[in-house]
Coordinates of C-alpha atoms and ligand atoms in Angstrom, one line a residue:
X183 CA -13.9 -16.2 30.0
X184 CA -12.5 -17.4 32.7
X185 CA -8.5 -16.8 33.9
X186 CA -6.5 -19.2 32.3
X187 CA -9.0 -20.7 30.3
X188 CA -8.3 -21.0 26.3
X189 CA -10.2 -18.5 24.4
X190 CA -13.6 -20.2 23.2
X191 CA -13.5 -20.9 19.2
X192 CA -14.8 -18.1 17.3
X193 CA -17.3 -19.9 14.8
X194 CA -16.8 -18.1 11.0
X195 CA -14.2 -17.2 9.2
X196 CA -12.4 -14.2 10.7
X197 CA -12.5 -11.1 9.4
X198 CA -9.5 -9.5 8.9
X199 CA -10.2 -5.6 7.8
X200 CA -6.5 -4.3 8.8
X201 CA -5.2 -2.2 5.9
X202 CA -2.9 -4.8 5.1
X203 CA -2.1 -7.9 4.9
X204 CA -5.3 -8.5 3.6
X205 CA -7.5 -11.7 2.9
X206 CA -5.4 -13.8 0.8
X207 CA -8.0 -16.0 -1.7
X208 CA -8.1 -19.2 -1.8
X209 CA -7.0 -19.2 -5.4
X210 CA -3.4 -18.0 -4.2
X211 CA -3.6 -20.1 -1.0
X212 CA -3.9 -23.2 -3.2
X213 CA -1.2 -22.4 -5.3
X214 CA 1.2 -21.1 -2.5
X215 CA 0.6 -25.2 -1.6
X216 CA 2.1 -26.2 -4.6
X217 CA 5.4 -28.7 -3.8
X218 CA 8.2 -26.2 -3.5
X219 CA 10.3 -26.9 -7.3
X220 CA 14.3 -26.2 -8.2
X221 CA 14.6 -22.7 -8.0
X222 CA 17.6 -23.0 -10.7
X223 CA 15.7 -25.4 -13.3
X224 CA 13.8 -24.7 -16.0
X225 CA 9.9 -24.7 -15.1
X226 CA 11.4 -21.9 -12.6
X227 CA 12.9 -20.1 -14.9
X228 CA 9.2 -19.8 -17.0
X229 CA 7.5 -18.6 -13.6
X230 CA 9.7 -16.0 -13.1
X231 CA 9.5 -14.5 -16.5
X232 CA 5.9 -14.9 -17.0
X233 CA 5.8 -13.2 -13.2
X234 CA 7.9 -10.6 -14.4
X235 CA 6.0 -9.6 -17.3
X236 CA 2.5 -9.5 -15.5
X237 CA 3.9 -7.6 -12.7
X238 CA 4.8 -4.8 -15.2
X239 CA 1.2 -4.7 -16.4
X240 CA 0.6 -3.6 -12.7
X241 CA 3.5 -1.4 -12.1
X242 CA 2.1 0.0 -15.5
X243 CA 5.5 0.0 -17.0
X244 CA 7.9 -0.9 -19.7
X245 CA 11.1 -0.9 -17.1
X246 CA 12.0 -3.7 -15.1
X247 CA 10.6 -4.7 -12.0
X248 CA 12.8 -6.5 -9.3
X249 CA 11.0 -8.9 -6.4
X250 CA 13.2 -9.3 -3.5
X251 CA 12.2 -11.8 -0.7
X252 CA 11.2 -9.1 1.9
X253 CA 8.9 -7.1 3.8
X254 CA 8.1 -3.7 2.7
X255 CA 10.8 -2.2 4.4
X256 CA 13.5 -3.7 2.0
X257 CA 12.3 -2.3 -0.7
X258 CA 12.3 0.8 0.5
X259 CA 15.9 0.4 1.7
X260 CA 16.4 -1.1 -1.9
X261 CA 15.1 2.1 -3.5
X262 CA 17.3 4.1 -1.2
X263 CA 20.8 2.1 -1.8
X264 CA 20.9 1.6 -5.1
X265 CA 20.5 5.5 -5.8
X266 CA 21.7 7.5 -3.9
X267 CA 25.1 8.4 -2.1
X268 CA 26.4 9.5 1.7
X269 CA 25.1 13.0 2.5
X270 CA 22.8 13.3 -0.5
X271 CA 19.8 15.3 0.2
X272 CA 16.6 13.9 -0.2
X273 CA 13.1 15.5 -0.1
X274 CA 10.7 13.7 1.8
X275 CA 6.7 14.6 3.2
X276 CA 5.8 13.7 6.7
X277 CA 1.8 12.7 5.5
X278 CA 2.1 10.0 8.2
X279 CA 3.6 7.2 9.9
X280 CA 5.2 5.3 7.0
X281 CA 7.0 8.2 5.8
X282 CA 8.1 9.1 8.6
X283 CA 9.6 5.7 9.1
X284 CA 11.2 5.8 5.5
X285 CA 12.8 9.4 6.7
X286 CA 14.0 7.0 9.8
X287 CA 15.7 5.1 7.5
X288 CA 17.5 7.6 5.0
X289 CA 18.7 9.5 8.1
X290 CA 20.6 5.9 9.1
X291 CA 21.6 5.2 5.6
X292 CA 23.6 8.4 5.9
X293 CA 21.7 10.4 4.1
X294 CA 20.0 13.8 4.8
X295 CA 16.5 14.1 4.7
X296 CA 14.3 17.3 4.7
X297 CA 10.6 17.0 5.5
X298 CA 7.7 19.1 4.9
X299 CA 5.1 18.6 7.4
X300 CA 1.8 17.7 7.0
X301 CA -1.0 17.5 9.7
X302 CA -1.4 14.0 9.0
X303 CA -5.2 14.4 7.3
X304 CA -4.2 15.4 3.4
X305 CA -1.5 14.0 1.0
X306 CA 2.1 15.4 0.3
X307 CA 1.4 18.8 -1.0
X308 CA 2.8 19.5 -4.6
X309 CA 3.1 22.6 -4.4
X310 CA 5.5 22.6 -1.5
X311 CA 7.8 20.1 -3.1
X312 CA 8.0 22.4 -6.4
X313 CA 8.7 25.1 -3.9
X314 CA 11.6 23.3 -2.2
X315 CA 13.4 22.3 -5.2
X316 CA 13.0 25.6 -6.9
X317 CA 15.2 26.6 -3.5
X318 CA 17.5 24.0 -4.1
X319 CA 19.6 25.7 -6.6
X320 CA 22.7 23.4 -6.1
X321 CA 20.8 21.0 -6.4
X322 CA 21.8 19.7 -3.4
X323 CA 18.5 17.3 -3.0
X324 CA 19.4 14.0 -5.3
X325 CA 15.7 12.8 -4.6
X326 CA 12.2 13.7 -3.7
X327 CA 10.2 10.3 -1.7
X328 CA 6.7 10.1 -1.4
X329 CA 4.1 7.6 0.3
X330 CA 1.1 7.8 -2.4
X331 CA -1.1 5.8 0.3
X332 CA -0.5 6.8 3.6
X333 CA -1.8 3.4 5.4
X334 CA -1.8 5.1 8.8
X335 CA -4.4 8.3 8.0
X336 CA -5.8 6.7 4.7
X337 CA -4.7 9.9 2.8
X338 CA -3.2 9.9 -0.9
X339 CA -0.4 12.1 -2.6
X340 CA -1.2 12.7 -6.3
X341 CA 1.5 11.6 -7.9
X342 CA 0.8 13.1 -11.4
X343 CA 0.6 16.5 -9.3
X344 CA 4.0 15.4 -7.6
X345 CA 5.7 15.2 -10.8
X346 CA 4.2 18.2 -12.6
X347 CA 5.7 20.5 -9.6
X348 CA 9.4 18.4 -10.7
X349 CA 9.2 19.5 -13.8
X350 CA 8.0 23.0 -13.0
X351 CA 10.9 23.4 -10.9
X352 CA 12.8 21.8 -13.8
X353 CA 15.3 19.8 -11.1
X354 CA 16.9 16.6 -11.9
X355 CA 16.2 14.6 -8.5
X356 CA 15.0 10.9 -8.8
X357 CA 11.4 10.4 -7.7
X358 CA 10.7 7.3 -5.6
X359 CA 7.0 6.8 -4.6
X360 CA 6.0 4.0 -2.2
X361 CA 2.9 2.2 -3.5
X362 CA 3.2 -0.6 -0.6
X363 CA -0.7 0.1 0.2
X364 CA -1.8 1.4 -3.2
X365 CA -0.4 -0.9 -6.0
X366 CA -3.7 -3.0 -7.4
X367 CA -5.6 -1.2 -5.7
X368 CA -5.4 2.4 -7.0
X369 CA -4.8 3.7 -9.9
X370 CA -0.9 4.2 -10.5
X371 CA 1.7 4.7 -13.3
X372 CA 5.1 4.1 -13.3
X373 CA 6.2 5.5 -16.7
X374 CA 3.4 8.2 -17.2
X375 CA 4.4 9.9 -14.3
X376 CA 8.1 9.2 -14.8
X377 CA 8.6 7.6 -11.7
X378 CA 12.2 6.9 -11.0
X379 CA 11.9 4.0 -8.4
X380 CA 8.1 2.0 -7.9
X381 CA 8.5 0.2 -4.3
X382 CA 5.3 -2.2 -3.6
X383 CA 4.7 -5.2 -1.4
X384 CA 2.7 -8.3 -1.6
X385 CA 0.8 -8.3 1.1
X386 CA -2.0 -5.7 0.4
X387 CA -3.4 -4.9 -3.1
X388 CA -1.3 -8.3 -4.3
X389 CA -3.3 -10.1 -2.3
X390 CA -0.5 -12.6 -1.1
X391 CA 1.2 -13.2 2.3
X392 CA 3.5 -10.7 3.4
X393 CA 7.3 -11.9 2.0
X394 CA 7.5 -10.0 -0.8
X395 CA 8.7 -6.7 -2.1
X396 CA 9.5 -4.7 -5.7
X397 CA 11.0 -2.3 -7.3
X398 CA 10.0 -1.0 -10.4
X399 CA 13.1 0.8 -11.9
X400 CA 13.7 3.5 -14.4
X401 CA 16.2 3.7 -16.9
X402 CA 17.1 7.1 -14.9
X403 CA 17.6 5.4 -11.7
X404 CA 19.2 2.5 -13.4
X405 CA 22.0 5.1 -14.6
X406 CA 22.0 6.7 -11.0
X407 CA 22.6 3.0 -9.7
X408 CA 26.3 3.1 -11.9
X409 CA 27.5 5.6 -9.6
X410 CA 25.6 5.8 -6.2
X411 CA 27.7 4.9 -3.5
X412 CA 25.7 4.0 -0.2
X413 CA 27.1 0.5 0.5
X414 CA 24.7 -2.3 -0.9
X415 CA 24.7 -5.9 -1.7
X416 CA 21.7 -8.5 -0.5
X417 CA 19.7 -5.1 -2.2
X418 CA 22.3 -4.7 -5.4
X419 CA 20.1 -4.6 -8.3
X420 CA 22.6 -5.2 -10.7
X421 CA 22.9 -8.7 -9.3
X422 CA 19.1 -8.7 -9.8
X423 CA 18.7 -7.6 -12.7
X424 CA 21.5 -9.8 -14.7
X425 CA 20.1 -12.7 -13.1
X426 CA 16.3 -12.0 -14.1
X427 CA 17.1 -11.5 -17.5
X428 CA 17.3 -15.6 -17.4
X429 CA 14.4 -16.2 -15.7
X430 CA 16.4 -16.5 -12.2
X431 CA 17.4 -14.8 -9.2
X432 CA 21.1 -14.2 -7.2
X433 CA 19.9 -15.8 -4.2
X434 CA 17.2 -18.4 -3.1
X435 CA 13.7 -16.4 -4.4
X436 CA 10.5 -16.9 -2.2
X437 CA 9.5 -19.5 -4.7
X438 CA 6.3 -20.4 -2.6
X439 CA 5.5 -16.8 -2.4
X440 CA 6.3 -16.7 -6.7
X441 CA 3.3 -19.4 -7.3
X442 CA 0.9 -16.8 -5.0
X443 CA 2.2 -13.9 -7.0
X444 CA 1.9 -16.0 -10.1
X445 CA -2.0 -16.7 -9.3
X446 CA -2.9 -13.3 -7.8
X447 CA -1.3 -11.5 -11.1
X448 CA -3.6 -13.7 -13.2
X449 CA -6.6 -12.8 -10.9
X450 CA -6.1 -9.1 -11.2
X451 CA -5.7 -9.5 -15.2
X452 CA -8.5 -11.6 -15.3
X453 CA -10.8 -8.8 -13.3
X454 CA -9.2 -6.1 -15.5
X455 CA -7.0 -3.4 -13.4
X456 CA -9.8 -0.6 -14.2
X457 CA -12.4 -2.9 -12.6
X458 CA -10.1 -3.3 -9.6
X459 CA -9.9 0.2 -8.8
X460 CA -13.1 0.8 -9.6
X461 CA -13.9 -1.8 -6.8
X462 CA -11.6 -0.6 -4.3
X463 CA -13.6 3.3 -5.2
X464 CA -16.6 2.0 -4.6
X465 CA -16.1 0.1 -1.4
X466 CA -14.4 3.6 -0.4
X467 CA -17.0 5.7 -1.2
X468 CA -19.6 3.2 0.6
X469 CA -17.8 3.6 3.8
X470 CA -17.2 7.1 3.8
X471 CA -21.0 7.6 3.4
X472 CA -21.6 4.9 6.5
X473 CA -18.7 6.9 8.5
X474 CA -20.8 9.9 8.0
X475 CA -24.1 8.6 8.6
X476 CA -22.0 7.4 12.3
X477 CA -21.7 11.3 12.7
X478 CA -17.8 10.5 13.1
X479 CA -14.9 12.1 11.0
X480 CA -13.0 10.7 8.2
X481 CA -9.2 11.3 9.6
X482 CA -8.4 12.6 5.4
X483 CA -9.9 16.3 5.7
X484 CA -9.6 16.8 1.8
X485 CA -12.0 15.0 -0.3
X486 CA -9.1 14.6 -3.6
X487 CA -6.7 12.6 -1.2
X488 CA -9.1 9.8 0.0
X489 CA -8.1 6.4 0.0
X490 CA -9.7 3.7 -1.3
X491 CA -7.7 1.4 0.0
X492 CA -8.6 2.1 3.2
X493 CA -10.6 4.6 5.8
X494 CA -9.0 5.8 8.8
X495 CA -12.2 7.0 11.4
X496 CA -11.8 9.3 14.4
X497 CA -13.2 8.3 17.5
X498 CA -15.0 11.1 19.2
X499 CA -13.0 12.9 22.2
X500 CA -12.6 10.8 25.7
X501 CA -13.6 7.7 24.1
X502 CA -10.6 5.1 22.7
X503 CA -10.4 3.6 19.5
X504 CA -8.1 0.5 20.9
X505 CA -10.7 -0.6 23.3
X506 CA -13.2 -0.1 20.6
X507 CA -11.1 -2.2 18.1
X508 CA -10.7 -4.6 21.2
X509 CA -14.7 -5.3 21.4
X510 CA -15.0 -6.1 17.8
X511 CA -12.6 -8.4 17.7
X512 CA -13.6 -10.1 20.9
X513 CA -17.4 -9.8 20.2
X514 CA -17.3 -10.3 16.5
X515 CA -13.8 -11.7 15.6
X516 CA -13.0 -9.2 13.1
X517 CA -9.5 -7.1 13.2
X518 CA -9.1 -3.2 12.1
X519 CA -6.2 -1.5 12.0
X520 CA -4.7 0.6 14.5
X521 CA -3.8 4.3 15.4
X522 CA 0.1 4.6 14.6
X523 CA 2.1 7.4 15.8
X524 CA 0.2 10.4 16.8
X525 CA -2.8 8.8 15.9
X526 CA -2.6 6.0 18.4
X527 CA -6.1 5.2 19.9
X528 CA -7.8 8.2 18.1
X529 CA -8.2 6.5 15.2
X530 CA -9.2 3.3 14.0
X531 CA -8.5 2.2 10.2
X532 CA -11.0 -0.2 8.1
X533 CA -8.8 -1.8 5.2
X534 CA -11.5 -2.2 2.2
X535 CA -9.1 -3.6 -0.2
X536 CA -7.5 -6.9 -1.9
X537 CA -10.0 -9.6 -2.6
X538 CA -12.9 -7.6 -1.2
X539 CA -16.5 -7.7 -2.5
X540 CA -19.7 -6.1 -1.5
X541 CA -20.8 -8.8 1.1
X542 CA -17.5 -8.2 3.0
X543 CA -18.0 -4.6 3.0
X544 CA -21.5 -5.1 4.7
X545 CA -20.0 -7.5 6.9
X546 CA -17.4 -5.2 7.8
X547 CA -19.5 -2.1 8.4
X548 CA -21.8 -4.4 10.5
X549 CA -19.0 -5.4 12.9
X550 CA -18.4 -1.9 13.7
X551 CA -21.5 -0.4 13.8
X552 CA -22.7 -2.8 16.1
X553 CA -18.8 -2.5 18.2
X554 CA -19.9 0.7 18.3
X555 CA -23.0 0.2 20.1
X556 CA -21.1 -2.3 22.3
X557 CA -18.5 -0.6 23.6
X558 CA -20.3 2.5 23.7
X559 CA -18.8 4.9 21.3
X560 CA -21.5 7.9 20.7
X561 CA -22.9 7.5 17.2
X562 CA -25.6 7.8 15.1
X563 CA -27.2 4.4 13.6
X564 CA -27.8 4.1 10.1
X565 CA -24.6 3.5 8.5
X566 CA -24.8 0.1 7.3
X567 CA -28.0 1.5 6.0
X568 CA -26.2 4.2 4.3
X569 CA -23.3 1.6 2.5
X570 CA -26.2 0.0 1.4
X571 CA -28.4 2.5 -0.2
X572 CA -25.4 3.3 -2.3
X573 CA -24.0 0.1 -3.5
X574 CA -27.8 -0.8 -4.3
X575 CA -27.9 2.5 -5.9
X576 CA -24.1 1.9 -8.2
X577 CA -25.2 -1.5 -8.8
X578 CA -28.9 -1.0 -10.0
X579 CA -26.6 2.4 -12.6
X580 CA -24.5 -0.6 -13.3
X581 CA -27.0 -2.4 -14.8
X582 CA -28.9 0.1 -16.4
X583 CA -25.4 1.1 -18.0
Ligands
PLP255 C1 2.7 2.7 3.0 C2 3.6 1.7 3.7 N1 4.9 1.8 3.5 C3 5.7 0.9 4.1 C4 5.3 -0.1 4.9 C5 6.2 -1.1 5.5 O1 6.1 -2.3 4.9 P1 6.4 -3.7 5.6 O2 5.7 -3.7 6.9 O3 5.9 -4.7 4.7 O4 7.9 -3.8 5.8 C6 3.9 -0.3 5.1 C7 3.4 -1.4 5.9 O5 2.2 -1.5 6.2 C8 3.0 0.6 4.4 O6 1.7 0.5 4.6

């Protein structure tokens, strides 16, 4: 290409493999084009609470779920505000770069975070957690926070484990799990594992554009919300809450966004939620084995905290993941995710979730084997090969089933 010159037109439809956002179908993109309606009248008022009530079937819960129009990130501050009070302690697990960005945030909130560290390649460690609160006989610490999918090292906390080592410890702190990478896409389960505050986003297992972000909300942290005092108000769920209970919201809702929501909850209920994550497993397990075959290393060193929402791949020493990343999507027009943090240019992340299917998956694994070639990265061939034996394999059990 020459200086100056516009890029030439990639022909296909890109591939965009990034953990999130993900492909949005076409199914929500036509309804997110749907003539934008009175957000206070009453076919708005039926969109919300149908919305409301699929979303719990995700969230897997009884409790209410709020939507805020927001990123991620508000939903975590949302969790954080509505909960919790100046110079509460709060337990939180450095498994990557998004919890250490939620830490980040408590510690500006006012609040005082203690982290257990983690080398970034395994899930928060339950045991840990129940040893840190059994310490805490003042019960000083008001809540434990944990990422379930770390998006930047593809490593997942067991949350059922998490809440076991609560209840060991018998100690009264909220839980708040971030499921911003996992929701619909793993399983997860709001009320089995007593989860106190659920935050999610819309733009990974939901399917949708960014724009959006929830909290599902327990009873316990509903009653917590009577007295915490960190100052809140665009976040107040008590606004929220009132004004769902109609069918409406206490500001203008992302009613574009609602219709993708809308569509993409319908999708997910259509598919079933165990065939979902049964999906997202599969596609895991097929890359893994195509990783391997590479002769590279899967950044998640133990095999019960794999993702399947995502794979996060070492490159081998002295060669960089960014400029690998940086051929593929010049060369084959297909985006991965980045090393964040410590991580930056050691690793490079494949997102294998949302509306993903087989095909995609080969697509995907094709882009990077042969960006692997291209820019040079030492490897094996074969893993294509290898994704392929075993979805061949799965799908030829599937029928036989
Ligand atoms: C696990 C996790 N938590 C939080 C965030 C932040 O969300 P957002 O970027 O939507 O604000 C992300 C974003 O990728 C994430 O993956």
């Amino acid at each position: 290409m020459m200086s100056g010159q516009p890029p030439r037109r990639a022909a296909g439809r890109h591939f965009l493999q990034i953990p999130g956002p993900t492909n949005v179908p076409d199914r929500v993109l036509r309804a997110i084009d749907n003539p934008t309606i009175d957000h206070r009248g009453p076919d708005f008022g039926r969109l919300t609470r149908r919305i409301l009530a699929n979303l719990k079937l995700v969230f897997r819960t009884e409790a209410p779920v709020v939507i805020f129009p927001a990123s991620g990130t508000g939903a975590w501050e949302a969790a954080l505000v509505n909960t919790l009070s100046p110079g509460d302690g709060v337990l939180m697990c450095r498994t990557g770069w998004f919890a250490t960005l939620w830490q980040e945030m408590a510690l500006r909130l006012g609040l005082v975070p203690s982290f257990i560290e983690t080398d970034w390649r395994r899930g928060a460690d339950a045991a840990a957690i129940g040893a840190a609160l059994a310490a805490d006989r003042e019960h000083r610490i008001k809540a434990v926070c944990v990422v379930h999918n770390e998006t930047s090292t593809g490593c997942t906390t067991r949350i059922d484990e998490v809440r076991a080592a609560i209840d060991a410890a018998d100690h009264p702190a909220l839980l708040l799990v971030d499921t911003i990478s996992s929701l619909a896409s793993m399983d997860y389960r709001h009320d089995e594992w007593r989860v106190d505050v659920t935050v999610g986003g819309s733009q990974k297992g939901l399917m949708l554009p960014p724009g959006l972000s929830f909290n599902a909300i327990s009873a316990k942290a509903i009653a917590a919300a009577a007295t915490a005092a960190l100052p809140r108000s665009y976040w107040d769920w008590r606004a929220m809450l009132a004004a769902n209970a109609t069918g409406y919201f206490p500001y203008t809702p992302g009613t574009n966004l609602l219709y993708g929501l809308d569509a993409s909850l319908e999708m997910l209920l259509e598919e079933g939620l165990e065939n979902v994550f049964a999906r997202h497993a599969r596609h895991a397990e097929a890359t893994r084995r195509a990783v391997r075959a590479w002769a590279l290393e899967i950044q998640c060193a133990d095999p019960r905290h794999y993702s399947s929402s995502l794979t996060a791949v070492r490159v081998p020493q002295g060669t960089s993941a960014d400029a690998l990343r940086a051929v593929i999507l010049e060369k084959f027009n297909m985006s991965l995710g980045n090393g964040l943090g410590q991580l930056k240019d050691r690793v490079f992340r494949i997102g294998h979730l949302g509306d993903f299917s087989d095909l995609m998956l080969v697509g995907t694994l094709g882009g990077v084997e042969m960006g692997l070639t291209a820019a040079g990265v030492p490897h094996r061939p074969g893993g294509v090969q290898a994704a392929l034996d075993y979805l061949a394999a799965d799908t030829k059990k599937g029928a036989n089933r």
